[in-house]
XYZ file of C-alpha atoms in Angstrom:
715
model
C -38.568 0.103 -5.540
C -36.504 -3.106 -5.760
C -33.306 -1.126 -6.409
C -33.801 0.670 -3.082
C -33.864 -2.525 -1.011
C -30.084 -2.599 -0.463
C -30.303 0.891 1.038
C -32.685 -0.457 3.685
C -30.610 -3.414 4.916
C -28.215 -3.467 7.869
C -24.580 -4.178 6.815
C -24.143 -6.508 9.816
C -27.205 -8.751 9.892
C -28.212 -8.312 6.251
C -31.857 -7.800 7.248
C -34.010 -4.698 7.091
C -33.005 -2.110 9.672
C -34.610 -2.461 13.096
C -34.237 0.566 15.372
C -31.403 2.010 13.254
C -28.940 4.428 14.837
C -26.662 6.889 13.074
C -22.910 6.502 13.675
C -20.662 9.607 13.562
C -19.496 8.532 10.090
C -23.134 8.925 8.841
C -23.583 5.174 8.306
C -26.484 3.295 9.902
C -26.662 0.099 11.930
C -29.343 -1.766 13.879
C -29.284 -1.060 17.600
C -29.100 -4.789 18.369
C -26.268 -5.260 15.879
C -24.410 -2.328 17.448
C -24.613 -4.111 20.811
C -23.288 -7.296 19.296
C -20.174 -5.761 17.701
C -19.046 -3.753 20.733
C -15.442 -4.453 21.697
C -13.943 -3.686 25.107
C -10.698 -1.698 25.123
C -7.733 -2.764 27.324
C -8.329 -0.307 30.137
C -11.977 -1.208 30.500
C -13.355 -3.277 33.364
C -12.812 -7.004 32.818
C -15.880 -8.996 31.749
C -15.527 -11.380 34.672
C -15.579 -8.617 37.232
C -18.471 -6.855 35.523
C -20.539 -10.035 35.781
C -19.396 -11.124 39.209
C -22.061 -9.174 41.041
C -24.870 -10.988 39.257
C -27.145 -8.004 39.727
C -29.257 -6.592 36.941
C -29.220 -9.859 34.931
C -32.278 -10.430 32.745
C -33.489 -13.158 30.444
C -31.988 -11.250 27.560
C -28.443 -12.051 28.694
C -28.811 -15.724 27.808
C -30.445 -14.831 24.540
C -27.286 -13.302 23.146
C -25.574 -16.681 23.216
C -28.440 -18.121 21.190
C -28.905 -15.216 18.799
C -26.310 -13.889 16.412
C -22.871 -13.481 17.939
C -21.507 -11.211 15.277
C -17.883 -10.925 14.298
C -16.854 -9.871 10.824
C -14.240 -11.618 8.718
C -10.544 -11.091 9.393
C -10.209 -8.042 7.200
C -12.807 -5.988 9.087
C -10.966 -5.782 12.382
C -13.803 -6.844 14.675
C -12.297 -10.189 15.561
C -8.906 -8.789 16.493
C -9.478 -5.316 17.949
C -6.881 -4.749 20.606
C -6.378 -8.502 20.989
C -9.374 -8.799 23.349
C -11.830 -10.628 21.094
C -10.850 -14.040 19.758
C -12.632 -16.265 17.281
C -15.077 -18.693 18.919
C -14.249 -22.366 18.678
C -17.878 -23.463 18.201
C -19.130 -24.242 14.682
C -20.653 -21.269 12.906
C -23.085 -20.423 10.156
C -23.132 -17.345 7.966
C -25.883 -14.779 7.655
C -26.871 -13.526 4.161
C -24.323 -10.702 4.308
C -21.379 -12.990 5.151
C -21.163 -12.259 8.901
C -20.605 -15.349 11.055
C -23.521 -16.489 13.243
C -22.820 -18.888 16.095
C -25.451 -21.438 17.216
C -26.160 -21.853 20.926
C -24.097 -23.840 23.305
C -25.007 -25.028 26.769
C -25.553 -21.805 28.749
C -22.709 -21.148 31.141
C -22.892 -18.310 33.663
C -19.289 -17.313 33.117
C -20.056 -16.534 29.435
C -23.016 -14.257 30.049
C -20.896 -11.124 30.030
C -19.808 -11.396 26.390
C -22.644 -9.689 24.555
C -25.131 -7.632 26.597
C -28.550 -7.537 24.935
C -30.170 -4.198 24.053
C -32.871 -4.858 26.632
C -30.461 -5.912 29.384
C -30.054 -3.757 32.428
C -26.348 -4.584 32.511
C -24.441 -1.372 31.662
C -21.991 -1.293 28.765
C -18.391 -1.513 30.102
C -16.530 1.754 30.204
C -14.314 2.536 27.196
C -16.221 0.143 24.941
C -15.371 0.541 21.255
C -17.585 0.185 18.187
C -16.280 -0.023 14.629
C -18.416 0.924 11.643
C -18.886 -2.206 9.481
C -18.820 -0.114 6.301
C -15.976 2.409 6.614
C -14.192 0.633 9.542
C -13.817 3.795 11.605
C -13.631 3.092 15.334
C -15.131 5.126 18.188
C -14.789 4.883 21.958
C -18.222 5.145 23.603
C -18.809 7.579 26.453
C -20.905 6.984 29.579
C -24.136 7.180 27.583
C -23.136 4.143 25.526
C -25.246 3.553 22.435
C -27.831 6.041 23.715
C -25.413 8.751 22.612
C -26.092 7.925 18.941
C -29.243 9.456 17.410
C -31.920 7.143 16.068
C -32.597 7.324 12.342
C -36.350 7.642 12.456
C -36.529 8.652 8.802
C -34.860 5.433 7.705
C -37.083 3.466 10.075
C -40.154 5.027 8.497
C -38.944 4.272 4.967
C -38.309 0.642 5.950
C -41.807 0.344 7.415
C -43.401 1.726 4.256
C -41.284 -0.528 2.068
C -42.149 -3.639 4.057
C -45.826 -2.768 4.014
C -45.671 -2.505 0.221
C -44.302 -6.059 0.034
C -47.055 -8.572 0.652
C -44.796 -11.628 0.278
C -44.515 -14.190 3.061
C -42.126 -13.329 5.876
C -38.789 -15.156 5.729
C -36.576 -16.514 8.481
C -33.904 -14.027 9.451
C -31.273 -16.598 10.394
C -31.251 -18.935 7.370
C -27.927 -18.891 5.559
C -28.520 -18.933 1.782
C -32.156 -19.547 0.852
C -34.283 -18.226 3.727
C -37.239 -20.448 4.536
C -40.684 -19.130 5.345
C -40.899 -17.987 8.949
C -43.201 -19.959 11.249
C -42.927 -17.926 14.455
C -41.751 -14.587 15.755
C -40.319 -13.995 19.230
C -41.757 -10.784 20.646
C -38.861 -10.365 23.079
C -36.113 -11.061 20.518
C -37.971 -9.302 17.664
C -36.706 -12.012 15.267
C -38.564 -14.232 12.770
C -37.605 -17.942 12.874
C -38.258 -20.972 10.729
C -38.681 -24.277 12.608
C -35.049 -25.512 12.226
C -33.570 -22.147 13.233
C -35.981 -21.826 16.171
C -34.900 -25.216 17.530
C -31.226 -24.406 16.961
C -31.063 -20.744 18.013
C -34.074 -20.317 20.313
C -34.414 -23.555 22.344
C -37.406 -23.700 24.736
C -35.313 -24.019 27.866
C -33.953 -21.792 30.619
C -34.881 -18.124 30.395
C -35.852 -18.522 26.705
C -38.800 -20.654 27.757
C -40.455 -17.479 29.078
C -40.377 -15.754 25.684
C -43.659 -15.393 23.810
C -43.702 -16.842 20.277
C -46.440 -15.598 17.953
C -47.340 -16.289 14.287
C -45.347 -14.205 11.763
C -48.394 -12.256 10.585
C -49.207 -11.205 14.132
C -45.581 -10.223 14.662
C -45.667 -8.020 11.571
C -48.825 -6.287 12.822
C -47.285 -5.688 16.247
C -44.221 -4.151 14.600
C -46.324 -1.767 12.549
C -48.523 -0.897 15.504
C -45.632 0.088 17.757
C -45.868 3.839 18.387
C -43.120 6.028 17.046
C -41.113 7.760 19.718
C -41.065 11.518 20.022
C -37.864 13.148 18.749
C -35.825 13.986 21.862
C -32.292 15.176 22.494
C -29.626 12.523 23.059
C -27.959 14.772 25.664
C -31.167 15.771 27.475
C -33.706 13.002 27.022
C -36.614 15.032 28.428
C -36.160 17.872 25.913
C -37.563 17.914 22.372
C -35.312 18.931 19.467
C -36.297 22.450 18.456
C -33.255 24.152 16.840
C -30.447 23.275 14.410
C -26.761 23.943 15.200
C -25.123 25.168 11.983
C -21.569 24.536 13.213
C -22.169 20.958 14.442
C -24.758 20.204 11.713
C -27.197 18.547 14.079
C -30.588 19.266 15.742
C -30.341 20.479 19.347
C -32.738 21.257 22.176
C -33.269 24.401 24.229
C -31.172 23.057 27.124
C -28.216 22.407 24.762
C -28.224 26.121 23.934
C -28.507 27.181 27.569
C -26.032 24.782 29.216
C -24.347 22.599 26.592
C -21.510 22.999 24.117
C -23.786 24.639 21.521
C -24.299 27.786 23.579
C -21.859 29.864 21.487
C -22.685 28.237 18.147
C -24.869 29.667 15.397
C -28.329 28.089 15.495
C -31.319 28.335 13.194
C -34.935 27.285 13.303
C -35.432 23.569 12.782
C -38.244 24.038 10.247
C -36.264 26.507 8.135
C -33.205 24.241 7.949
C -35.466 21.273 7.211
C -36.888 23.060 4.168
C -33.425 24.282 3.121
C -31.867 20.807 3.212
C -34.861 19.290 1.450
C -34.360 21.808 -1.310
C -30.637 21.021 -1.513
C -31.314 17.294 -1.710
C -33.968 17.839 -4.383
C -31.550 19.996 -6.361
C -28.831 17.361 -6.089
C -31.295 14.700 -7.219
C -32.054 16.722 -10.345
C -28.427 16.459 -11.431
C -28.303 12.765 -10.613
C -31.543 12.218 -12.505
C -29.980 13.799 -15.580
C -27.048 11.410 -15.267
C -29.406 8.469 -14.967
C -31.230 9.587 -18.116
C -27.918 9.850 -19.960
C -27.001 6.390 -18.710
C -30.222 4.927 -20.081
C -29.527 6.518 -23.462
C -25.967 5.238 -23.277
C -27.227 1.707 -22.650
C -29.384 1.975 -25.767
C -26.299 3.109 -27.679
C -24.285 0.141 -26.415
C -27.031 -2.314 -27.304
C -27.148 -0.847 -30.814
C -23.389 -1.287 -31.013
C -23.848 -5.004 -30.455
C -25.949 -5.188 -33.614
C -23.453 -3.063 -35.556
C -20.568 -5.244 -34.444
C -22.438 -8.348 -35.499
C -23.271 -6.842 -38.884
C -19.718 -5.598 -39.423
C -18.370 -8.962 -38.347
C -20.516 -10.760 -40.883
C -19.478 -8.287 -43.568
C -15.806 -8.662 -42.667
C -16.053 -12.438 -42.779
C -17.719 -12.337 -46.189
C -15.007 -10.050 -47.547
C -12.332 -12.291 -46.173
C -13.936 -15.399 -47.684
C -14.160 -13.694 -51.072
C -10.466 -12.775 -50.969
C -9.397 -16.241 -49.862
C -11.528 -17.973 -52.553
C -9.831 -15.875 -55.225
C -6.411 -17.125 -54.258
C -4.777 -20.444 -55.127
C -4.902 -23.639 -53.051
C -2.203 -22.364 -50.712
C -4.498 -19.487 -49.754
C -7.345 -21.919 -48.993
C -5.193 -23.737 -46.445
C -4.771 -20.479 -44.553
C -8.395 -19.376 -44.776
C -9.602 -21.310 -41.758
C -6.873 -19.830 -39.555
C -7.663 -16.298 -40.676
C -11.380 -16.808 -40.034
C -10.569 -18.055 -36.589
C -8.663 -14.863 -35.823
C -11.511 -12.737 -37.096
C -13.935 -14.628 -34.892
C -11.711 -14.043 -31.892
C -11.644 -10.324 -32.608
C -15.392 -10.431 -33.071
C -15.943 -12.138 -29.742
C -13.508 -9.806 -28.013
C -15.409 -6.740 -29.157
C -18.721 -8.283 -28.159
C -17.342 -9.213 -24.760
C -16.005 -5.719 -24.125
C -19.286 -4.057 -25.095
C -21.390 -6.555 -23.161
C -19.200 -6.164 -20.113
C -19.650 -2.412 -20.348
C -23.415 -2.893 -20.675
C -23.419 -5.076 -17.577
C -21.245 -2.640 -15.616
C -23.345 0.356 -16.633
C -26.571 -1.518 -15.824
C -25.370 -2.289 -12.307
C -24.284 1.293 -11.734
C -27.579 2.603 -13.089
C -29.470 0.212 -10.803
C -27.535 1.520 -7.809
C -28.150 5.114 -8.893
C -31.865 4.486 -9.345
C -32.033 2.823 -5.936
C -30.365 5.804 -4.284
C -32.703 8.186 -6.091
C -35.790 6.291 -4.976
C -34.499 6.137 -1.419
C -33.814 9.885 -1.398
C -37.267 10.602 -2.777
C -38.784 8.511 0.002
C -36.663 10.392 2.550
C -37.907 13.715 1.169
C -41.476 12.539 1.792
C -40.723 12.294 5.517
C -42.257 15.012 7.658
C -39.827 14.687 10.536
C -37.495 17.711 10.305
C -34.940 16.620 12.872
C -34.836 13.086 11.588
C -34.385 14.352 8.043
C -31.601 16.751 9.045
C -29.746 13.934 10.768
C -29.181 12.194 7.446
C -29.581 14.939 4.844
C -25.905 15.954 4.748
C -24.775 12.381 4.247
C -27.389 11.798 1.534
C -26.427 15.011 -0.268
C -22.763 13.925 -0.243
C -23.732 10.480 -1.536
C -25.823 11.971 -4.315
C -22.960 14.277 -5.384
C -20.463 11.416 -5.164
C -22.704 9.142 -7.233
C -23.177 11.898 -9.782
C -19.399 12.368 -10.047
C -19.030 8.650 -10.758
C -20.934 9.255 -13.994
C -18.187 11.616 -15.063
C -15.947 11.786 -18.094
C -15.325 8.504 -19.825
C -18.076 6.587 -18.029
C -20.547 7.144 -20.833
C -18.036 6.575 -23.640
C -17.864 3.258 -25.491
C -14.753 1.249 -24.695
C -14.778 -0.418 -28.103
C -15.536 0.623 -31.659
C -17.759 -1.402 -33.928
C -15.115 -1.357 -36.658
C -12.515 -4.094 -37.075
C -8.929 -2.827 -37.038
C -7.616 -5.707 -39.133
C -6.063 -5.423 -42.571
C -5.638 -8.282 -45.018
C -2.551 -7.915 -47.173
C -3.315 -9.733 -50.443
C -0.433 -8.356 -52.501
C 2.384 -10.863 -51.921
C 3.207 -13.483 -54.531
C 2.118 -17.123 -54.328
C 5.410 -18.250 -52.788
C 4.732 -16.032 -49.727
C 1.096 -17.087 -49.261
C 1.992 -19.442 -46.393
C 3.221 -16.352 -44.471
C -0.029 -14.480 -44.985
C -1.410 -13.076 -41.681
C -3.265 -10.132 -40.249
C -1.440 -7.013 -39.197
C -2.293 -7.454 -35.550
C -0.914 -4.127 -34.271
C -0.229 -0.754 -35.788
C 1.963 2.020 -34.491
C -0.021 4.447 -32.307
C -1.654 7.504 -33.757
C -0.240 10.940 -32.984
C -1.322 12.105 -29.505
C -3.472 15.203 -29.117
C -2.162 18.005 -26.895
C -4.848 19.230 -24.481
C -4.292 22.950 -24.825
C -6.664 23.858 -21.992
C -4.413 21.985 -19.535
C -1.028 23.133 -20.896
C 0.493 26.139 -19.151
C 3.695 27.783 -17.936
C 4.491 29.224 -14.520
C 7.747 31.035 -13.841
C 10.357 28.748 -15.437
C 8.214 25.584 -15.416
C 6.023 24.191 -18.189
C 3.172 21.691 -17.802
C 1.992 19.712 -20.814
C -0.956 17.335 -21.088
C -1.995 15.066 -23.947
C -4.268 12.142 -24.826
C -4.821 9.578 -27.548
C -7.398 10.370 -30.266
C -10.971 9.364 -29.382
C -11.986 5.794 -30.227
C -8.401 4.798 -30.954
C -8.033 1.122 -30.049
C -4.349 0.719 -30.883
C -2.353 -0.237 -27.814
C 0.065 2.364 -26.411
C 2.987 1.354 -24.189
C 4.313 4.840 -23.455
C 4.982 8.389 -24.593
C 8.050 10.487 -25.434
C 7.948 14.225 -24.685
C 10.498 16.460 -26.424
C 11.441 20.130 -25.922
C 13.975 22.299 -27.687
C 16.546 24.391 -25.796
C 14.401 27.542 -25.754
C 16.688 29.195 -28.271
C 15.669 27.529 -31.532
C 17.967 24.545 -31.024
C 17.274 20.850 -31.654
C 14.628 18.882 -29.755
C 15.691 16.641 -26.871
C 13.798 14.051 -24.836
C 12.681 15.316 -21.418
C 10.239 12.538 -20.458
C 9.639 8.881 -21.391
C 6.849 7.010 -19.576
C 3.216 6.040 -19.408
C 1.780 9.237 -17.877
C -0.174 11.706 -20.005
C 0.799 14.845 -18.093
C 4.279 16.134 -17.312
C 5.736 19.244 -15.661
C 9.228 20.284 -16.755
C 11.080 22.443 -14.220
C 14.325 24.397 -14.461
C 13.661 26.072 -17.828
C 15.145 29.442 -18.703
C 13.173 32.582 -17.944
C 11.935 34.773 -20.780
C 12.432 31.982 -23.323
C 10.248 30.425 -26.009
C 10.135 26.623 -26.028
C 8.747 24.262 -28.633
C 7.280 20.978 -27.415
C 5.891 17.844 -29.024
C 4.970 14.309 -27.971
C 4.716 10.909 -29.658
C 3.482 7.463 -28.595
C 5.119 4.085 -29.020
C 4.302 0.381 -28.726
C 5.887 -2.918 -29.739
C 5.321 -2.137 -33.425
C 7.262 1.102 -33.316
C 7.014 4.814 -32.660
C 4.041 6.815 -33.885
C 3.923 10.263 -35.422
C 4.548 13.472 -33.478
C 1.723 15.592 -32.204
C 1.367 19.156 -33.335
C 4.133 21.397 -32.022
C 3.161 23.609 -29.106
C 5.029 26.873 -28.481
C 5.230 27.975 -24.831
C 6.681 31.173 -23.336
C 8.235 31.169 -19.866
C 7.851 34.129 -17.543
C 9.759 37.255 -18.513
C 10.349 38.265 -14.895
C 11.065 35.814 -12.080
C 8.606 35.514 -9.213
C 9.854 33.407 -6.335
C 9.850 33.031 -2.529
C 12.187 31.667 0.108
C 12.307 27.855 0.190
C 11.468 26.196 3.551
C 12.472 22.770 2.239
C 16.143 23.661 1.752
C 16.528 26.188 4.594
C 18.303 25.654 7.906
C 15.871 24.481 10.630
C 16.482 27.667 12.655
C 14.998 29.885 9.915
C 11.494 31.234 10.688
C 9.122 31.909 7.745
C 6.082 34.171 7.489
C 4.155 36.259 4.955
C 3.758 33.312 2.536
C 7.516 32.571 2.745
C 8.455 36.107 1.682
C 9.627 37.209 5.150
C 12.337 35.396 7.139
C 14.157 35.728 10.439
C 16.034 33.316 12.690
C 15.784 31.947 16.233
C 19.552 31.571 16.642
C 22.321 34.045 17.388
C 24.453 32.279 14.740
C 24.133 32.975 11.037
C 21.807 30.636 9.149
C 21.294 30.382 5.357
C 18.044 30.259 3.372
C 17.732 29.967 -0.436
C 15.071 31.002 -2.916
C 12.896 28.328 -4.493
C 13.973 29.167 -8.069
C 17.379 28.837 -9.735
C 18.713 31.127 -12.494
C 21.065 30.191 -15.311
C 20.247 32.601 -18.157
C 19.178 36.216 -18.604
C 19.310 39.289 -16.348
C 17.517 39.164 -12.980
C 16.978 41.667 -10.182
C 15.374 41.306 -6.744
C 15.349 43.309 -3.507
C 15.104 42.686 0.235
C 13.933 45.238 2.788
C 15.192 45.181 6.386
C 12.134 44.972 8.661
C 14.099 44.662 11.911
C 17.767 45.433 12.682
C 18.925 45.120 16.320
C 22.419 45.173 17.886
C 24.251 45.907 14.593
C 24.433 42.388 13.059
C 25.957 41.749 9.621
C 23.535 39.823 7.365
C 24.829 38.569 4.004
C 23.000 38.783 0.663
C 23.848 37.101 -2.641
C 23.613 33.861 -4.611
C 24.589 30.252 -3.918
C 24.649 26.721 -5.258
C 22.064 24.264 -3.966
C 24.660 22.465 -1.784
C 25.902 25.570 0.054
C 26.606 25.264 3.802
C 23.525 26.352 5.766
C 25.036 26.847 9.263
C 27.661 29.537 8.491
C 27.595 33.031 7.039
C 26.867 33.151 3.320
C 30.185 33.303 1.424
C 32.236 31.314 3.918
C 32.507 28.380 1.485
C 33.113 28.197 -2.272
C 29.406 27.599 -2.996
C 28.235 31.177 -2.355
C 28.961 34.701 -3.587
C 27.732 37.374 -1.180
C 27.930 40.856 0.306
C 27.762 41.095 4.092
C 26.993 44.490 5.599
C 26.613 46.074 9.046
C 25.504 49.556 10.084
C 28.682 51.251 8.737
C 30.316 49.291 5.890
C 30.146 46.227 3.636
C 32.461 43.545 2.177
C 32.207 41.060 -0.683
C 32.970 37.453 0.241
C 33.441 34.108 -1.548
C 35.270 31.063 -0.156
C 35.955 33.107 3.027
C 37.874 35.734 1.032
C 36.868 39.308 2.029
C 37.288 42.029 -0.625
C 36.257 45.574 -1.531
C 35.415 47.138 1.811
C 32.915 49.923 1.087
C 31.613 52.583 3.452
C 27.866 52.833 3.967
C 25.753 50.405 5.994
C 22.145 49.504 6.644
C 19.499 50.287 9.236
C 15.887 49.308 9.757
C 13.961 50.076 6.551
C 16.996 49.806 4.259
C 16.664 48.094 0.851
C 19.309 45.748 -0.544
C 19.178 44.972 -4.290
C 20.837 42.041 -6.072
C 21.493 42.239 -9.835
C 22.541 38.996 -11.570
C 23.498 39.283 -15.272
C 24.304 35.996 -17.020
C 24.900 37.716 -20.361
C 28.150 39.091 -18.868
C 28.516 36.815 -15.832
C 28.272 39.718 -13.325
C 26.881 40.114 -9.803
C 26.183 43.656 -8.521
C 24.763 44.833 -5.164
C 22.754 47.951 -4.358
C 21.859 49.608 -1.045
C 18.924 51.997 -1.056
C 18.916 52.136 -4.905
C 22.631 53.060 -5.084
C 25.347 50.669 -6.322
C 27.393 49.439 -3.349
C 31.019 49.325 -4.438
C 32.251 48.038 -7.819
C 31.084 44.911 -9.642
C 31.174 42.285 -6.916
C 31.872 39.108 -8.915
C 32.532 38.216 -12.560
C 32.703 35.065 -14.675
C 29.577 33.492 -13.165
C 28.240 30.440 -15.035
C 25.785 27.681 -14.159
C 22.696 27.627 -11.977
C 22.458 29.830 -8.874
C 19.781 30.363 -6.213
C 19.046 33.695 -4.518
C 20.385 33.403 -0.945
C 20.683 35.225 2.379
C 22.216 34.493 5.799
C 21.014 36.186 9.020
C 20.576 35.703 12.764
C 17.815 36.487 15.244
C 18.602 40.225 15.233
C 17.485 40.653 11.622
C 14.235 40.205 9.730
C 13.964 40.824 5.976
C 11.194 40.682 3.356
C 11.780 39.579 -0.240
C 10.474 41.518 -3.276
C 10.569 39.819 -6.690
C 9.286 40.410 -10.210
C 11.110 43.779 -10.335
C 12.401 45.487 -13.484
C 16.126 46.003 -14.049
C 17.315 49.303 -12.463
C 17.442 52.233 -14.873
C 21.147 52.899 -14.302
C 22.095 49.469 -15.640
C 22.504 48.988 -19.398
C 23.668 45.628 -20.804
C 27.124 45.969 -22.266
C 30.771 45.128 -21.625
C 32.489 45.851 -18.293
C 35.395 48.282 -18.520
C 38.808 47.471 -17.025
C 38.137 49.576 -13.894
C 35.272 47.271 -12.903
C 32.531 49.895 -13.167
C 29.438 49.148 -15.231
C 29.217 50.626 -18.736
C-alpha cells in the first residue's frame, strides 16, 4: 500500500486529498487548493471593487492570509499569469511538495480580497482562471466557479480507507521538511497544526479566535464521521446522476437529457457503463500486471549480473596478473596501470547495472502503486464516481504499460569485459603495452520487417547487434544505381532509419550499411535487394501548386478559382523508363483551352503550361490542339475535347519522346523528342475546367518501343 500513497496526495499542498475535484484534464486537486491558485484575468472585476461593498465577508476571509497562500515556482506559471499576480514580499516557507507557503501578516482589510476561502460567501470574480499544477493547462471558470467541477468521491473514499489503515500519529500539515506531531486540529480550517505552526499560521486573534481547536484524534474521528454527499449533477444540483453520456464521457441527470446539451447525445444506463468500464480497467490491469511480473524477473536477472560481473572481474584480474608476472621487469612496471584500467572498467559495468536496477526498481514501485490504486478504485461501489475517473485511469494504465516496452527490460551492459591484452610485442615495446580500448563497430543488422519500397522511394532500417557495447558514432548507407552499377553513399549520420526518394521506377537496387567510430569503419551489413514499383502511382501535389488550384478526391481531382491559367504538378518525378497516365475532363464550360504535359520543378505556375522553357505541353480547346514549349506553338491538329473526354500522356525515356492521346487516339505526331532529365506530370487550367487524374495504367497497345522514323510517326 505504501507505493500507492503518492497517488493519494494533492500536487499543490502535498497532503492527502481533501474534497478532491476533477479538472477537465482528468487531474485532481483539493477544493481548498483550487481556491488558492485561482488567478483573475484582465477583464475581470478588480479585487478592490469586489471587496469594497464589504458584504458577505466571513471569518474565513482572514484565514486565507494565515493559511497557505499558494503560488508555484516560476516555471509553473501561477505567479505570472497575465501579469496580475506578483510574488509576495513577505518571508515564505515551503510545503513538502515545494510550493511556497506564506506566514501571516497583520490583517489588513484591503488585502482580504486576494484569496477567497472555500467557505466564504464572497463569489469568485468573473473570468477567474485556474491552471492545473500537473499538466499546466489553464481554464477560464464560468459563473458556477469551482462548483462546475465534479467531486472525485471515489478518490476521497480511497483516501479515507488508506488513512484508516495507517494508525500512526497525525502529523502537522504545514511543517516544511520533517513534519512534527500534530497537537490540535481546527474544525473550521480542517487543518492539523503543531504548536509552532499554530502560533505562526493560526494566531488566536481577530476572527480566528472564534475557531474551535480540538485534539488531533477527535479531528480524525470527525473527518471519518462526516456523511458522504449524494451524487448530484453539477449542472442541476437537485438532480441525481442516472445516465451516462457516451459522447461527452460523463454521468448526466434526467434534466440534462431533457433541457441540456446532452439531449441529442447517445446515452446509456449508468450501471451498465459502470460495469463495462470496470471490466476495461480490470483488463488493462492484467496487461500491466504481466509487465510488473516481467520487471520483477528482470530485476532478479540484473542482480545476478552483478555477481557474474564480479566473478568475471576477478577472473580477468587473475589472468592479467598471470600474464604480467610472466613478463620481464619492464612488464611489472606497467602492471599496476593495467590493473587500474581493469578496475575502472569493472566499476563502470557495476555502476551501469546498478543504475539500471535502481531505475527499474523506481519504475516498478510506481507501477505497483498505480495497480494498487486502481484495484482500490475498482472496489468502489459508486458508479458515477467511478466513471468520472475510469477513462483517465485506463489511459494511465495503458501509458504505464507502454513504458515497459522494447528495450526497458534489456540489460544495458554485458557481464563480459571487452578488453584484450596484447602480449606479443618484444621487450623493447613493453613500455607501450596498453589495452585496446575501442574496436571498430560490428556490422549492423538490417531490420527486414521495417524495410520497404513505395513507388520510387525506398525505406531502410537497421540496428546494432544485441549486447554490442562498442561505441558507434554514425552510419553510412550505400545504394547502387539500380542497374548493377557501383555503390554510392546516399546517407551519412547517426539515425538508424532512412528513406531514399527519387529512385527510378521498375528498377532493382542493392543496399548495404556500415557503422563507424574513432577507431575506423566496421564491416558492411548483408546486402538487401529492393525492387521499386513497376508502374507509377501518383497524385497532384498541393505543396508545389499555385494557390488558386482547388484539390479534391484525395488530390486526384483539380480545378481552379481563377479565370487565368494556373499550373499544378504531380508529386512524383520521372527520369527513366516508359510511363503513361490519363486525365478525364469532368467539367468543360465556355470552351477553355487547358494544357497537359510535363514540366521541371521550377516551371512558372501563373501562366499556361508551355509558355516558358520549363514545360512541354499540348493545349486543346473544343476544336483543335497545339504543342507548345517556350511559347512556341507547333503542329496544329484538328479534334478537340468536351466534357467526359480523356487525355493521355505517354513519356518514353528510352527514346526521349513525349506523345499525347485524346480519347485513346494519338493526337498529332510525336510532340517532343530528345527529352532527358527529371520531369513532373503537369497541367494548367482555369475555373471553367475540372479534371481527374488516373495513374498506374499500362502502356497503350498501339505503342511498341523502337526507333522513331524520319516522318515523326511511332514505329
